[in-house]
Amino acid sequence: MALALAGCRCSGSGLQQARSAVSVIPATLDFGNVYVQATPTRGVTALNSGDAPDTLTWSWIGDGGGPFSSDAGALSLAPGASLQIPFTFAPTQPGPASAAITFAWSEGSAGVTLTGNALAWPPCNAQGPCASAAFDPQTGICSQQPVADGTACDAGEVCLVNTVCVSGECLGELNSCDAGDACSLSYCVPGEGCHTQDESAKCQGSDPCRIYSCDPKTGCQSSAAPDGTPCSSKESCQTATICVAGACIGTAVPSGTPCALWWAPCVTDATCKGGSCDSPTADAWTPGQELWSWVDAGYMVGRGYGDTPLAVDGAGTTYLPYQAKDGTETLRWMALDACGRARWDVPLGQVSDVNFAETAPSLVDGQLIAWNGSQVAGLLPATGAVLWQTDLAALAAQATGLPDGSLLETTSMVATNQGQLVFGANYDYQSYDLLLALDDTGAPVWTQQIPFDSTGLLADFAGDVYFAGTDEAPAGYPDGGSWLASVDPTGNLRFALASVAGSPQAVGPNDIVTLQGFTGGYYYSAGLTSFGFDGVQLGATVDLPMDILGDALGSVVDANGVIYTVGAGNPNVGAWFGTIAAVTSAGSLAWSATLPGGQLPISLPALGDGDTLFVVTMAQGQYPDDYLLGFDTTQGTLLWQADLGLDPNYGLSEFQSASLALSATGQLLVSNLNGVTAYFAGQHQPPAGAPWPRQGGDDTNRYCPPPPPGG
């Protein structure tokens, strides 16, 4: 502030000098934060509190005002007057700014500093393809406005085309993706775009004498099949159905036309002759005749000294394990086709004393379940590829806490309708067994400790598992020494019945049939007993005219519930003899028969086409012969007997056993210590769904169906 003389004035005491009194405020004018391109204006106040007028001027100090400016010039200040001097801050780039001003009047001056901070514009984006955005630096507001209707826009979706803005929304038409191809279906997947699916299969028809196709321009069309094209899959040697001028007609089959016998897939001389499929080779076969043999490159593996278990599929392919002779002790699994030719051969684990004795394959839901004492794997039947593999010994060790999993011995397996594979296993020198359940990928489901040795697993229709047990009674259990027990699909024990020897043999609609032993001594007389699914005995035991002797005793059941059992006869008569018996579903002995020549059974029985039962036997003596026998199932009549002629040095000697299986191609497969041999099963009917003789029938065995209708 400064004072200046401006004139004189009179007072009561005489003449006095008049003066101005000018001040400028504030000393610092701060604009604060201002967006670039904004133009805020602030004022500097000049005040004349004197009694004389004055003139105020101002000027920039230094390089000028920079982003600061003012249009004000020199100002006149009357006595007592105040004026606002406007200054504008108009930044063009972000950052702090300042400028200095000097104000002057008649006899004084003052300085003022201008300051401000310029801010960059914040993001101001349009919210959607049909909006425009504008930022106002004066207000600091980002405003949204819709664009004009009809403006082209991008909706960001490949399945919308011809998109325009309507009332602020981007709308369009669905993309049909139509490529103009009548043989394909085009469609659009949001976020992905156009897809095309082949639809030419829609043109296929059921007329075997038409050739169906699809033209991309015209769509489905058909034309007549060439004359002579077969038009039925059910051909016989009497009538063939062929296409003539687009129509399916029957025609006589010339003699000499090649055909195939389903029960003799490996013969090459089968031709049509007089309306029948005739093969001089196959027509000369007799029941029990050897058809082919696969001699093992190693040692066969099984429960006994030659009892290599077999699994056979619907195409007649046989699956079996064996031990390689290359010094590696590798356990191998292989598949033989219906002619005995190897399809594949894969290694799967090492052979030990445990898994040498306990090894078996099973076909379950499209997988070959290959298992031994310590490992289980799911194989692809077509190639032998390993789908999964699980260490049973490790699971058992984890469940029991025992450190030595090598003591594990797997004795049996059953597949349930709950999708579980349940294994019975025991540890040597332990007073209990284990049940281990896996799912169809080999993942563990549950384990259950059982206080006795478990054998003979069998599952019912609810997924409950039944098994036999033999051991001294553990603490807390009733004394009995032998058991029939069951667990539910979660592994919980349902019941355990003491004093029930043997093992489950068959599942009926309402019961479990078990094989039991009676009386004392080393050998037990045998009988079959029916138990309800709750463990309650349903009827009296059916006595069998045989004894329980090692592994040679066992049963099979047919579709009518009839149980066929083989075993050894009572030695009290002075010599052993083999016996075969049939028990009806009502629980009565239908018939029994003695094996010829004092022979003893060494395999479980195998059922044929409903009226034939097969079993492998051996004669008694130091170097016994081995036989294959066929019985009539209605009365137990011996139909035929074939000497297998096995080398006594490699065959099935006394107390040894064999595996027997009937294939879908009508072959009897017998495994022994040295390999697998296929034998002719004799007269039989084709299985359900078997093709006609030309492609797999059996005219030689008196099965000759009539021509198809219209043929």
XYZ file of C-alpha atoms in Angstrom:
711
model
C 0.000 0.000 0.000
C 1.173 3.596 -0.753
C -0.190 7.178 -0.325
C -0.082 9.956 -2.980
C -0.907 13.709 -2.891
C -3.856 14.451 -5.067
C -4.926 18.072 -4.212
C -6.037 20.431 -1.377
C -9.181 20.861 0.587
C -10.423 23.396 3.172
C -11.241 22.593 6.783
C -12.201 24.488 9.856
C -8.566 25.129 10.727
C -7.467 26.170 7.268
C -6.287 24.804 3.936
C -5.272 20.936 3.913
C -3.679 18.750 1.169
C -5.983 15.884 -0.317
C -4.336 12.449 -0.854
C -5.210 9.001 -2.424
C -4.707 5.695 -0.586
C -4.494 2.716 -3.076
C -4.190 -0.989 -2.174
C -4.157 -4.192 -4.368
C -5.304 -7.636 -3.104
C -4.599 -10.490 -3.013
C -0.834 -10.736 -3.206
C -1.217 -14.227 -4.771
C -4.059 -15.137 -7.085
C -4.292 -19.018 -7.274
C -6.482 -20.572 -10.006
C -6.064 -24.081 -8.529
C -6.466 -27.178 -10.784
C -7.682 -26.335 -14.255
C -8.146 -28.733 -17.231
C -6.159 -27.938 -20.374
C -8.135 -25.681 -22.748
C -10.335 -24.362 -19.937
C -10.427 -20.535 -19.532
C -11.350 -19.662 -15.982
C -11.205 -15.991 -14.992
C -10.288 -14.637 -11.576
C -10.014 -10.956 -10.405
C -7.446 -8.790 -8.601
C -9.152 -6.096 -6.480
C -7.828 -2.489 -6.466
C -9.189 -0.172 -3.634
C -8.781 3.603 -3.195
C -9.546 4.454 0.443
C -8.132 8.001 0.168
C -9.866 11.347 -0.553
C -8.151 12.069 -3.877
C -8.533 10.189 -7.265
C -5.646 8.221 -8.768
C -4.695 6.184 -11.852
C -3.615 2.506 -11.638
C -1.471 0.748 -14.276
C -0.033 -2.816 -14.421
C 2.654 -4.740 -16.298
C 4.132 -8.306 -16.455
C 7.390 -9.043 -14.748
C 9.846 -11.134 -16.678
C 8.862 -13.075 -19.845
C 5.198 -12.187 -19.695
C 2.093 -13.873 -18.464
C 2.416 -17.223 -20.288
C -0.996 -18.982 -20.019
C -2.282 -16.018 -17.989
C -3.804 -12.965 -19.750
C -5.967 -9.854 -19.222
C -7.589 -7.234 -21.464
C -7.578 -4.554 -18.736
C -5.641 -1.322 -19.317
C -4.984 1.709 -17.072
C -7.714 2.199 -14.493
C -8.997 5.356 -12.767
C -9.777 5.016 -9.103
C -12.093 7.620 -7.584
C -11.855 8.286 -3.842
C -13.513 5.391 -1.963
C -13.874 3.296 -5.163
C -12.808 -0.374 -5.796
C -12.316 -2.158 -9.115
C -11.935 -5.834 -10.222
C -9.113 -6.374 -12.679
C -9.892 -9.717 -14.555
C -7.154 -12.255 -15.391
C -7.702 -15.464 -17.393
C -5.798 -18.806 -17.014
C -5.891 -20.654 -20.395
C -3.404 -23.588 -20.219
C -2.541 -25.544 -23.355
C -0.518 -28.317 -21.764
C -0.540 -30.104 -18.405
C 1.622 -28.912 -15.557
C 2.014 -26.067 -13.026
C 2.194 -22.425 -14.245
C 2.894 -18.971 -12.647
C 3.389 -15.303 -13.626
C 4.216 -12.042 -11.762
C 2.527 -8.588 -12.175
C 3.495 -5.104 -10.969
C 0.699 -2.595 -10.229
C 1.641 1.160 -10.065
C -0.168 4.448 -9.221
C 0.849 8.067 -8.520
C 3.248 7.434 -5.695
C 3.165 3.681 -5.069
C 3.266 0.126 -6.459
C 2.504 -3.474 -5.482
C 3.270 -6.983 -6.821
C 0.828 -9.860 -7.423
C 1.682 -13.484 -8.297
C -0.653 -15.585 -10.515
C -0.499 -19.430 -10.074
C -2.391 -22.463 -11.432
C -2.026 -26.192 -12.208
C -3.101 -27.517 -15.625
C -4.616 -31.055 -15.709
C -4.712 -33.466 -18.684
C -8.166 -34.543 -19.812
C -9.425 -37.785 -18.247
C -10.633 -40.642 -20.531
C -13.962 -39.861 -22.104
C -15.065 -42.822 -24.245
C -18.371 -43.477 -25.906
C -20.432 -46.035 -23.999
C -21.372 -48.328 -26.852
C -21.147 -48.243 -30.627
C -24.190 -45.964 -30.898
C -23.049 -43.150 -28.597
C -20.654 -40.212 -28.913
C -18.707 -38.744 -26.003
C -17.384 -35.182 -25.416
C -15.371 -33.795 -22.543
C -15.990 -30.160 -21.380
C -12.796 -28.807 -19.764
C -14.725 -25.918 -18.224
C -16.992 -28.223 -16.193
C -14.848 -31.373 -16.127
C -17.830 -33.456 -17.287
C -17.762 -36.283 -19.916
C -21.156 -36.219 -21.593
C -22.741 -39.045 -23.687
C -25.034 -38.449 -26.630
C -26.701 -41.036 -28.963
C -25.651 -40.905 -32.605
C -28.205 -40.410 -35.343
C -30.462 -43.392 -36.150
C -29.282 -45.329 -39.193
C -25.597 -44.766 -38.441
C -23.615 -47.934 -39.247
C -22.185 -49.583 -36.126
C -20.232 -52.627 -34.966
C -22.146 -54.671 -32.382
C -19.067 -56.819 -31.617
C -20.965 -60.023 -32.449
C -20.075 -62.102 -35.510
C -23.595 -63.535 -35.669
C -25.156 -60.072 -36.410
C -24.917 -58.453 -39.863
C -26.175 -55.155 -41.407
C -25.984 -53.466 -38.018
C -27.162 -49.807 -37.580
C -27.945 -47.594 -34.607
C -31.573 -47.326 -33.472
C -32.357 -45.181 -30.423
C -28.839 -45.612 -29.154
C -28.686 -49.424 -29.660
C -26.723 -51.304 -32.314
C -29.223 -53.661 -33.954
C -28.916 -55.993 -36.928
C -29.954 -59.236 -38.611
C -28.939 -62.765 -37.606
C -26.182 -64.230 -39.776
C -27.640 -67.293 -41.511
C -24.178 -68.410 -42.686
C -25.936 -69.962 -45.678
C -23.269 -71.086 -48.138
C -25.796 -72.418 -50.638
C -24.758 -76.063 -50.027
C -27.776 -78.399 -49.931
C -25.661 -81.126 -48.317
C -24.647 -79.146 -45.251
C -26.250 -77.297 -42.386
C -24.750 -73.881 -41.644
C -25.291 -72.071 -38.372
C -23.685 -69.306 -36.374
C -22.287 -69.738 -32.875
C -22.187 -66.470 -30.866
C -18.630 -65.409 -30.262
C -17.266 -67.956 -32.758
C -18.877 -67.422 -36.138
C -20.170 -69.692 -38.858
C -20.030 -73.484 -38.551
C -20.903 -76.072 -41.153
C -22.202 -79.579 -40.433
C -22.282 -82.301 -43.055
C -25.891 -83.354 -43.614
C -25.358 -85.700 -46.538
C -26.302 -88.676 -44.321
C -29.902 -87.475 -44.417
C -30.035 -88.675 -48.006
C -29.415 -92.311 -47.091
C -32.374 -94.607 -47.643
C -33.245 -98.184 -46.759
C -33.547 -99.627 -50.266
C -30.430 -101.781 -50.817
C -30.918 -101.518 -54.581
C -30.576 -97.742 -54.656
C -27.365 -95.745 -54.376
C -28.029 -92.626 -52.368
C -26.001 -89.432 -52.615
C -26.232 -85.716 -52.030
C -25.568 -83.015 -54.628
C -24.504 -79.658 -53.152
C -26.748 -77.804 -55.606
C -29.804 -80.042 -55.938
C -29.754 -82.014 -52.672
C -30.679 -85.678 -52.185
C -30.764 -88.002 -55.151
C -30.521 -91.719 -55.836
C -29.803 -94.079 -58.677
C -30.205 -97.793 -59.303
C -27.467 -100.021 -57.864
C -25.519 -102.115 -60.405
C -27.215 -105.361 -61.359
C -25.962 -108.223 -59.187
C -25.461 -106.125 -56.053
C -26.405 -108.241 -52.982
C -29.459 -106.758 -51.330
C -29.703 -108.837 -48.149
C -27.228 -109.613 -45.371
C -29.044 -112.889 -44.680
C -27.855 -115.026 -47.537
C -28.070 -118.795 -47.791
C -26.730 -121.208 -50.292
C -30.257 -121.870 -51.549
C -31.310 -118.378 -52.545
C -29.405 -115.162 -52.961
C -31.085 -111.794 -53.214
C -29.550 -109.434 -55.768
C -30.479 -106.156 -57.392
C -31.783 -106.239 -60.978
C -32.852 -102.957 -62.592
C -33.074 -101.354 -59.177
C -35.268 -104.073 -57.636
C -34.323 -106.742 -55.076
C -35.162 -110.226 -56.384
C -34.270 -113.768 -55.377
C -32.077 -115.943 -57.551
C -30.618 -119.421 -57.275
C -27.060 -119.606 -55.963
C -24.761 -121.463 -58.358
C -22.751 -124.329 -56.955
C -19.173 -123.331 -56.284
C -20.086 -119.906 -54.912
C -17.751 -119.217 -51.958
C -19.468 -119.240 -48.571
C -18.434 -119.231 -44.931
C -19.364 -121.414 -41.965
C -19.687 -119.568 -38.671
C -18.516 -122.627 -36.792
C -15.491 -123.077 -39.073
C -14.119 -119.567 -39.730
C -10.642 -120.813 -40.618
C -11.449 -123.217 -43.449
C -10.847 -121.955 -46.985
C -12.662 -124.569 -49.064
C -16.273 -123.749 -48.155
C -18.515 -123.371 -51.234
C -22.215 -123.670 -51.995
C -23.161 -127.144 -53.170
C -26.733 -128.216 -53.811
C -28.115 -125.412 -51.675
C -25.782 -126.046 -48.734
C -22.534 -124.492 -47.626
C -20.123 -127.375 -47.920
C -16.529 -127.673 -46.712
C -14.807 -131.029 -47.243
C -12.449 -130.095 -44.437
C -15.071 -129.099 -41.874
C -17.528 -131.823 -42.912
C -14.940 -134.425 -41.892
C -14.549 -133.086 -38.362
C -15.660 -135.186 -35.410
C -16.439 -133.878 -31.917
C -13.272 -133.253 -29.942
C -11.083 -133.021 -33.050
C -8.204 -130.565 -32.713
C -8.637 -127.484 -34.925
C -5.602 -125.387 -34.002
C -3.074 -125.023 -31.237
C -1.001 -122.167 -29.915
C 2.156 -123.377 -28.179
C 3.290 -120.974 -25.486
C 6.631 -119.205 -25.918
C 6.926 -119.231 -22.145
C 5.026 -120.765 -19.264
C 1.300 -120.572 -18.913
C 0.102 -118.788 -15.790
C -2.869 -119.819 -13.704
C -4.365 -120.944 -10.451
C -3.017 -124.483 -10.810
C -0.077 -126.021 -12.594
C -1.745 -125.592 -15.952
C -5.043 -123.913 -15.207
C -4.491 -120.793 -17.285
C -7.754 -118.828 -17.154
C -9.225 -117.726 -20.486
C -11.577 -114.951 -21.553
C -13.384 -115.269 -24.909
C -15.359 -112.518 -26.673
C -18.246 -112.731 -29.133
C -15.908 -112.841 -32.139
C -14.110 -115.926 -30.824
C -11.005 -113.987 -29.729
C -9.241 -115.605 -26.770
C -7.383 -113.541 -24.134
C -4.858 -115.147 -21.783
C -1.696 -114.478 -19.720
C 1.687 -116.230 -19.886
C 5.216 -115.883 -18.538
C 7.993 -115.066 -21.009
C 10.989 -117.397 -21.221
C 13.443 -114.601 -22.044
C 14.877 -114.445 -18.524
C 13.034 -111.252 -17.597
C 10.189 -113.068 -15.804
C 7.827 -110.717 -17.609
C 4.136 -111.412 -17.264
C 2.553 -110.965 -20.707
C -1.024 -110.831 -21.963
C -2.063 -111.753 -25.450
C -5.048 -112.171 -27.760
C -5.559 -115.039 -30.227
C -8.158 -114.752 -32.978
C -10.658 -117.496 -33.828
C -7.980 -119.253 -35.882
C -5.320 -119.189 -33.156
C -3.302 -116.335 -34.675
C -1.807 -113.765 -32.336
C -3.511 -110.353 -32.591
C -1.394 -108.621 -29.956
C 1.039 -109.464 -27.179
C 1.898 -106.921 -24.460
C 3.937 -107.010 -21.210
C 2.189 -106.121 -17.977
C 4.168 -106.553 -14.767
C 6.625 -109.069 -13.367
C 5.916 -112.686 -12.473
C 6.155 -113.653 -8.808
C 5.160 -116.693 -6.813
C 2.006 -114.814 -5.869
C 0.751 -113.584 -9.217
C 1.951 -116.737 -10.960
C -0.684 -118.565 -8.951
C -3.402 -115.906 -9.075
C -3.867 -114.443 -12.549
C -7.007 -114.055 -14.655
C -8.519 -111.958 -17.466
C -12.153 -110.851 -17.647
C -14.156 -108.949 -20.262
C -16.162 -106.188 -18.547
C -18.045 -103.376 -20.328
C -15.781 -103.165 -23.362
C -12.546 -103.541 -21.393
C -10.255 -106.504 -20.836
C -9.589 -106.537 -17.092
C -6.167 -108.160 -16.705
C -5.247 -108.844 -13.089
C -2.781 -110.787 -11.014
C -1.764 -110.932 -7.382
C -0.543 -107.336 -7.162
C -1.664 -105.415 -10.264
C -4.875 -104.819 -12.183
C -5.191 -103.062 -15.547
C -7.859 -102.208 -18.077
C -6.793 -103.053 -21.642
C -8.375 -102.151 -24.971
C -9.431 -105.539 -26.380
C -8.732 -104.508 -29.982
C -5.059 -103.582 -29.476
C -4.030 -104.458 -25.922
C -3.359 -100.786 -25.168
C -3.295 -100.117 -21.419
C -6.182 -97.792 -20.522
C -5.352 -97.682 -16.804
C -3.356 -99.626 -14.227
C -3.701 -99.837 -10.442
C -1.342 -101.290 -7.824
C -3.536 -103.553 -5.671
C -0.666 -104.334 -3.288
C -0.154 -100.624 -2.578
C -3.887 -100.132 -1.917
C -3.905 -103.135 0.399
C -0.836 -101.912 2.278
C -2.449 -98.499 2.696
C -5.677 -100.050 3.982
C -3.979 -102.379 6.485
C -0.861 -100.455 7.446
C 1.266 -103.517 6.736
C 4.618 -102.519 5.220
C 5.116 -105.548 2.971
C 2.630 -105.416 0.119
C 4.387 -108.333 -1.635
C 2.535 -110.734 0.652
C -0.705 -109.811 -1.050
C -2.425 -112.667 -2.900
C -5.480 -111.866 -5.028
C -7.769 -114.864 -5.179
C -10.843 -113.795 -7.163
C -12.673 -110.897 -8.803
C -16.269 -110.041 -9.655
C -17.742 -107.146 -11.666
C -20.975 -105.714 -10.236
C -23.821 -103.876 -11.947
C -22.792 -100.835 -9.901
C -19.714 -100.434 -12.145
C -17.371 -101.833 -9.505
C -14.559 -104.380 -9.797
C -14.341 -106.153 -6.441
C -11.207 -108.174 -5.621
C -10.734 -110.653 -2.795
C -7.198 -110.670 -1.419
C -5.349 -112.068 1.566
C -2.004 -111.690 3.279
C 0.063 -114.723 4.186
C 0.345 -115.349 7.914
C -2.510 -112.929 8.657
C -5.871 -113.817 10.159
C -7.922 -111.720 7.757
C -8.550 -110.915 4.104
C -9.309 -107.729 2.224
C -11.971 -106.773 -0.263
C -10.835 -104.009 -2.625
C -13.293 -102.250 -4.955
C -12.268 -100.170 -7.983
C -14.370 -98.286 -10.502
C -14.110 -98.920 -14.257
C -11.138 -96.525 -14.494
C -9.103 -98.305 -11.815
C -9.747 -95.681 -9.129
C -10.266 -97.100 -5.618
C -13.844 -96.955 -4.312
C -13.612 -98.740 -0.976
C -11.656 -101.366 0.961
C -13.000 -103.652 3.664
C -11.083 -105.862 6.049
C -12.649 -109.325 6.419
C -11.702 -111.507 9.425
C -11.283 -114.708 7.396
C -9.894 -115.985 4.064
C -12.309 -114.990 1.278
C -12.877 -116.913 -1.962
C -15.452 -117.303 -4.710
C -16.797 -113.769 -5.144
C -20.256 -113.503 -6.732
C -22.529 -110.446 -7.164
C -26.327 -110.223 -7.215
C -28.585 -107.867 -9.158
C -28.428 -105.153 -6.469
C -24.642 -104.990 -6.514
C -24.208 -106.898 -3.225
C -21.185 -109.223 -3.213
C -21.167 -112.723 -1.696
C -18.120 -114.804 -0.822
C -17.008 -117.805 1.183
C -14.531 -117.786 4.036
C -12.482 -120.398 5.809
C -10.470 -119.752 8.956
C -10.544 -120.151 12.679
C -13.044 -117.853 14.298
C -11.506 -114.477 15.233
C -12.320 -112.739 18.474
C -15.897 -111.459 18.590
C -17.187 -113.860 15.929
C -19.085 -117.083 16.515
C -17.071 -120.260 16.213
C -17.537 -122.034 12.945
C -14.339 -122.238 10.927
C -16.161 -121.610 7.635
C -18.308 -118.760 6.439
C -20.769 -117.413 3.912
C -20.676 -113.609 3.950
C -21.905 -110.604 1.973
C -21.073 -106.897 1.677
C -23.147 -104.097 0.139
C -21.986 -101.780 -2.712
C -20.240 -99.531 -0.144
C -18.223 -102.415 1.325
C -20.168 -102.722 4.585
C -20.626 -106.250 5.900
C -24.274 -107.377 5.493
C -24.005 -110.773 7.179
C -21.516 -113.540 7.982
C -22.887 -117.067 8.494
C -20.682 -119.534 10.354
C -20.372 -123.239 9.489
C -21.116 -122.741 5.788
C -18.298 -124.263 3.749
C -17.579 -123.962 0.052
C -18.345 -120.915 -2.092
C -21.220 -119.217 -3.934
C -21.969 -120.995 -7.201
C -24.868 -119.174 -8.876
C -27.266 -116.237 -8.525
C -30.955 -116.907 -9.002
C -33.859 -114.443 -9.179
C -34.351 -114.679 -5.407
C -31.411 -116.591 -4.012
C -27.715 -117.392 -3.887
C -26.790 -121.054 -4.375
C -23.689 -122.181 -2.516
C -21.606 -125.326 -2.595
C -21.216 -126.791 0.871
C -19.185 -129.528 2.493
C -20.387 -131.840 5.243
C -19.060 -134.359 7.774
C -15.471 -134.349 8.983
C -12.103 -135.571 7.835
C -9.886 -134.391 5.011
C -12.562 -134.809 2.354
C -16.108 -133.488 2.572
C -19.254 -134.763 0.964
C -20.783 -132.052 -1.202
C -24.170 -130.403 -1.429
C -25.873 -127.314 -2.824
C -27.791 -124.969 -0.532
C -29.957 -121.973 -1.437
C -29.811 -118.797 0.646
C -31.912 -115.668 0.287
C -30.182 -112.387 -0.395
C -30.546 -111.658 3.329
C -28.574 -114.781 4.263
C -31.558 -116.890 5.368
C -31.466 -120.521 4.159
C -34.451 -121.154 1.894
C -34.601 -124.925 1.675
C -32.926 -128.220 2.413
C -29.455 -128.930 1.102
C -29.317 -131.015 -2.074
C -26.844 -133.845 -1.507
C -24.483 -134.483 -4.419
C -22.962 -137.893 -5.171
C -19.446 -136.461 -5.001
C -16.874 -135.051 -2.618
C -15.062 -131.733 -2.453
C -11.591 -132.369 -3.862
C -9.281 -129.394 -4.363
C -9.966 -127.047 -7.261
C -11.606 -129.719 -9.432
C -15.078 -129.042 -8.081
C -17.220 -126.297 -9.552
C -20.499 -125.384 -11.201
C -22.147 -123.545 -14.083
C -25.787 -122.496 -14.391
C -27.947 -122.297 -17.514
C -30.663 -119.789 -18.468
C -33.319 -121.901 -16.718
C -31.462 -121.886 -13.413
C -30.283 -125.512 -13.666
C -26.902 -125.960 -11.949
C -24.371 -128.423 -13.364
C -21.608 -129.525 -10.978
C -18.581 -131.772 -11.444
C -16.417 -133.361 -8.775
C -14.728 -136.478 -7.495
C -16.658 -139.503 -6.331
C -16.542 -140.885 -2.798
C -13.266 -142.751 -2.156
C -14.897 -145.040 0.382
C -15.840 -147.423 -2.419
C -12.156 -148.200 -2.878
C -11.193 -145.894 -5.756
C -11.778 -142.354 -6.898
C -14.149 -141.728 -9.761
C -15.504 -138.572 -11.345
C -19.120 -137.488 -11.109
C -21.281 -134.952 -12.901
C -24.700 -133.868 -11.597
C -27.555 -131.484 -12.411
C -29.707 -129.695 -9.804
C -32.943 -127.990 -10.869
C -33.850 -124.421 -9.991
C -36.420 -125.882 -7.562
C -33.633 -127.502 -5.550
C -33.840 -131.175 -6.524
C -31.292 -133.535 -8.050
C -32.270 -133.968 -11.722
C -29.656 -136.563 -12.625
C -26.088 -137.644 -11.958
C -23.577 -139.564 -14.046
C -20.234 -141.220 -13.432
C -17.347 -140.267 -15.696
C -16.185 -143.241 -17.790
C -13.076 -145.250 -17.002
C -12.550 -143.811 -13.530
C -11.696 -140.409 -14.995
C -11.543 -137.357 -12.728
C -12.642 -133.834 -13.748
C -9.812 -131.303 -14.030
C -11.798 -128.323 -15.353
C -14.987 -126.554 -14.520
C -17.838 -127.567 -16.836
C -18.772 -125.447 -19.871
C -22.271 -125.169 -21.335
C -22.849 -125.539 -25.056
C -25.922 -124.392 -26.959
C -28.357 -125.485 -24.257
C -28.290 -129.264 -24.567
C -24.570 -130.083 -24.274
C -22.199 -129.919 -21.300
C -18.431 -130.212 -21.701
C -15.669 -131.070 -19.223
C -11.943 -131.911 -19.369
C -10.922 -135.044 -17.462
C -7.890 -137.165 -16.766
C -7.429 -140.859 -16.253
C -5.810 -142.029 -13.068
C -2.250 -143.299 -13.119
C 1.366 -142.193 -13.260
C 1.104 -140.845 -16.840
C -2.603 -140.203 -17.309
C -4.332 -139.462 -20.565
C -6.498 -136.374 -20.813
C -9.976 -136.372 -22.350
C -12.637 -133.975 -23.551
C -16.186 -135.172 -22.884
C -19.592 -134.039 -24.111
C -22.765 -134.812 -22.100
C -26.437 -134.377 -22.849
C -27.772 -131.860 -20.322
C -31.271 -133.363 -20.143
C -30.305 -136.829 -18.829
C -26.527 -136.765 -18.370
C -25.916 -139.171 -21.247
C -22.339 -139.273 -22.530
C -22.505 -138.114 -26.168
C -18.847 -138.416 -27.116
C -15.330 -138.668 -25.722
C -12.085 -137.504 -27.331
C -8.554 -138.352 -26.229
C -6.657 -135.055 -26.222
C -3.384 -136.882 -26.735
C -1.309 -134.445 -24.705
C 2.373 -135.128 -24.111
C 2.537 -136.521 -20.550
C 5.696 -134.487 -19.961
C 3.833 -131.242 -20.685
C 0.216 -132.267 -20.309
C -2.139 -132.351 -17.382
C -0.794 -134.887 -14.936
C -2.449 -135.995 -11.716
C -3.749 -133.189 -9.442
C -3.259 -130.637 -12.215
C -6.081 -128.674 -13.777
C -7.224 -127.060 -17.011
C -9.357 -124.135 -18.143
C -12.205 -124.824 -20.560
C -14.191 -122.236 -22.528
C -16.662 -122.419 -25.403
C -16.160 -119.694 -27.999
C -18.809 -117.972 -30.111
C -17.460 -119.845 -33.129
C -18.313 -123.226 -31.578
C -14.758 -124.100 -30.525
C -13.836 -125.691 -27.218
C -10.732 -123.920 -25.930
C -8.559 -125.856 -23.488
C -5.554 -124.286 -21.784
C -2.816 -126.358 -20.253
C 0.728 -125.914 -19.044
C 2.121 -125.459 -22.532
C -0.478 -123.502 -24.496
C -4.049 -123.318 -25.764
C -5.746 -125.804 -28.078
C -9.086 -125.441 -29.870
C -11.296 -128.485 -30.420
C -14.455 -129.010 -32.479
C -17.516 -128.900 -30.205
C -19.638 -131.161 -32.402
C -23.176 -130.620 -33.654
C -24.607 -127.345 -32.421
C -26.853 -124.450 -33.307
C -25.572 -121.003 -34.227
C -25.737 -118.393 -31.470
C -28.508 -115.799 -31.365
C -28.110 -113.328 -34.216
C -25.698 -115.519 -36.201
C -25.781 -114.767 -39.952
C -27.032 -117.196 -42.572
C -24.920 -120.103 -43.793
C -23.352 -118.209 -46.668
C -21.823 -115.744 -44.237
C -21.648 -117.920 -41.168
C -24.336 -120.560 -40.959
C -24.168 -124.248 -40.153
C -25.860 -126.289 -42.840
C -23.589 -129.290 -42.344
C -24.831 -129.618 -38.771
C -28.434 -129.770 -40.017
C -29.179 -126.111 -39.454
C -30.507 -124.725 -42.713
C -32.939 -121.785 -42.344
C -35.424 -120.995 -45.104
C -34.753 -118.184 -47.576
C -35.735 -114.703 -46.429
C -39.242 -113.469 -47.314
C -39.490 -112.431 -50.956
C -36.261 -114.243 -51.802
